Tab-separated table of C-alpha atoms in Angstrom:
chain	number	residue	atom	x	y	z
A	81	MET	CA	156.689	84.002	68.523
A	82	GLY	CA	153.776	86.052	66.386
A	83	VAL	CA	150.169	86.240	68.127
A	84	ASN	CA	148.968	83.256	66.295
A	85	ASP	CA	151.889	81.279	67.449
A	86	PHE	CA	150.864	79.344	70.723
A	87	LYS	CA	150.687	76.201	71.636
A	88	VAL	CA	147.954	74.842	74.785
A	89	ILE	CA	149.030	71.228	76.329
A	90	VAL	CA	146.206	69.390	78.560
A	91	LYS	CA	147.306	66.719	80.575
A	92	LYS	CA	144.368	63.574	79.955
A	93	GLU	CA	145.232	63.208	83.754
A	94	ASN	CA	143.969	66.452	84.971
A	95	ILE	CA	141.053	66.243	82.778
A	96	LEU	CA	140.218	62.831	84.680
A	97	HIS	CA	140.845	64.207	87.853
A	98	ASN	CA	138.897	66.997	87.238
A	99	TYR	CA	136.095	64.877	86.196
A	100	HIS	CA	136.055	62.464	89.256
A	101	TYR	CA	136.416	65.382	91.900
A	102	LEU	CA	133.082	66.894	90.316
A	103	LYS	CA	131.559	63.691	90.324
A	104	LYS	CA	132.548	62.645	94.047
A	105	LEU	CA	131.669	65.889	95.063
A	106	LYS	CA	127.963	65.749	94.607
A	107	ASN	CA	127.311	61.903	93.607
A	108	LYS	CA	125.681	63.232	90.832
A	109	ASN	CA	126.011	62.655	87.429
A	110	ILE	CA	127.796	65.090	85.148
A	111	ILE	CA	127.209	66.783	81.982
A	112	ALA	CA	130.203	67.398	80.462
A	113	VAL	CA	130.180	70.743	78.031
A	114	VAL	CA	132.068	70.314	74.534
A	115	LYS	CA	130.804	72.985	72.822
A	116	ALA	CA	133.650	75.117	70.363
A	117	ASN	CA	135.012	71.855	69.831
A	118	ALA	CA	135.264	71.099	73.259
A	119	TYR	CA	136.789	74.380	73.738
A	120	GLY	CA	139.477	73.980	71.398
A	121	HIS	CA	141.119	70.769	72.995
A	122	GLY	CA	139.497	68.405	70.398
A	123	ILE	CA	135.700	67.251	70.838
A	124	GLU	CA	136.374	63.139	69.698
A	125	ASN	CA	139.494	63.165	72.401
A	126	ILE	CA	137.433	64.720	75.281
A	127	VAL	CA	134.341	62.830	74.270
A	128	LYS	CA	136.103	59.390	73.845
A	129	LEU	CA	138.737	59.951	77.176
A	130	LEU	CA	135.348	60.651	79.385
A	131	THR	CA	133.336	58.260	78.030
A	132	GLU	CA	136.066	55.725	79.082
A	133	GLU	CA	135.776	57.421	82.416
A	134	GLY	CA	131.673	56.684	82.622
A	135	CYS	CA	130.582	59.626	81.986
A	136	ASP	CA	127.486	59.770	79.189
A	137	TYR	CA	126.015	63.128	78.682
A	138	PHE	CA	127.352	65.626	76.697
A	139	ALA	CA	126.328	68.982	75.828
A	140	VAL	CA	127.163	71.054	72.514
A	141	SER	CA	126.044	74.314	70.935
A	142	ARG	CA	124.995	73.234	67.637
A	143	GLU	CA	123.235	70.290	65.834
A	144	TYR	CA	126.532	69.959	63.309
A	145	GLU	CA	128.612	68.791	67.051
A	146	ALA	CA	125.800	66.453	67.835
A	147	LYS	CA	126.181	64.868	64.844
A	148	LYS	CA	129.800	64.783	65.443
A	149	ILE	CA	129.667	62.992	68.890
A	150	LEU	CA	127.279	60.514	66.583
A	151	ASN	CA	129.471	59.486	64.338
A	152	PHE	CA	131.602	58.069	66.991
A	153	GLN	CA	128.844	55.530	67.379
A	154	LEU	CA	129.276	55.420	71.351
A	155	LYS	CA	127.143	53.299	73.194
A	156	ASN	CA	124.222	54.703	76.129
A	157	ILE	CA	125.463	58.139	75.864
A	158	LYS	CA	122.863	61.197	75.809
A	159	ILE	CA	123.841	64.822	73.839
A	160	LEU	CA	122.474	67.733	75.120
A	161	ILE	CA	122.060	70.850	72.004
A	162	LEU	CA	121.869	73.991	74.054
A	163	GLU	CA	119.544	75.723	71.373
A	164	THR	CA	116.354	75.019	69.637
A	165	ILE	CA	117.145	73.107	65.734
A	166	GLU	CA	115.085	72.822	62.528
A	167	ASN	CA	116.352	69.822	61.978
A	168	LEU	CA	113.499	67.883	64.213
A	169	ASP	CA	113.440	64.520	62.162
A	170	LEU	CA	117.508	64.215	63.743
A	171	LEU	CA	115.611	64.138	67.304
A	172	LYS	CA	113.175	61.655	66.144
A	173	GLN	CA	115.949	59.272	64.840
A	174	ASN	CA	117.705	59.654	67.937
A	175	SER	CA	116.005	59.054	71.291
A	176	ASN	CA	119.806	60.061	72.857
A	177	LEU	CA	119.076	63.731	71.478
A	178	GLU	CA	117.908	66.707	73.003
A	179	MET	CA	117.633	70.260	73.179
A	180	MET	CA	116.396	73.374	74.531
A	181	VAL	CA	113.637	75.084	73.950
A	182	ASN	CA	113.899	79.175	73.674
A	183	SER	CA	110.575	79.873	73.222
A	184	LEU	CA	106.914	78.594	73.569
A	185	SER	CA	106.111	79.208	69.637
A	186	ASP	CA	109.315	76.701	69.465
A	187	LEU	CA	107.896	74.646	71.825
A	188	LYS	CA	104.647	74.387	69.793
A	189	ASN	CA	105.721	73.415	66.665
A	190	ILE	CA	108.253	71.025	68.245
A	191	LEU	CA	105.395	69.058	69.987
A	192	SER	CA	103.279	69.425	67.256
A	193	ASN	CA	105.911	67.525	64.911
A	194	GLY	CA	105.790	64.950	67.311
A	195	ILE	CA	108.782	65.383	69.751
A	196	SER	CA	108.677	63.585	72.785
A	197	THR	CA	109.126	65.876	75.933
A	198	LYS	CA	111.723	63.439	77.737
A	199	GLN	CA	113.923	64.875	74.545
A	200	LEU	CA	113.435	68.599	75.705
A	201	HIS	CA	114.621	71.234	77.978
A	202	LEU	CA	112.997	74.371	78.376
A	203	LYS	CA	115.600	77.440	78.618
A	204	ILE	CA	113.856	80.317	81.004
A	205	ASP	CA	114.574	83.966	80.884
A	206	PHE	CA	114.705	85.234	84.386
A	207	GLY	CA	114.729	88.979	83.486
A	208	PHE	CA	118.075	89.134	81.957
A	209	GLY	CA	116.513	89.424	78.255
A	210	ARG	CA	118.980	87.297	76.527
A	211	ASN	CA	117.076	84.397	75.525
A	212	GLY	CA	114.563	81.664	76.854
A	213	ILE	CA	111.017	81.483	78.038
A	214	LEU	CA	109.730	84.714	79.452
A	215	GLY	CA	106.277	83.504	80.605
A	216	LYS	CA	103.276	85.114	79.784
A	217	ARG	CA	104.988	87.572	77.607
A	218	ASP	CA	106.460	85.317	75.486
A	219	LYS	CA	104.462	84.141	72.547
């Protein structure tokens, strides 16, 4: 068997067990992170499975992943894009889409383009210097 010859088997029952366990643990809503094709497990299969179980909030890394979920035409779900995107029309056309904002300059641009604050999440840098709004030092 070569390096690229492997198979991962993910049981539907295990995914559902984990989802219900986490949901029951704190009785809170769950944001299912399905970036990178649901970590290689198939974004369509995972999103549809979790939607059937009542999950209505998903997070992705990229705009194209959000578009893919939108194409499933699922009702009453929200999608959080974990980075700032340039295609603001996509947010204007889809009130169920939300995105992270990484800088104050991005925030100003986004707000000046008429995007609702209800669709925005601020990513705060707490000193690691990787990404996010740094407060007074951010421009």
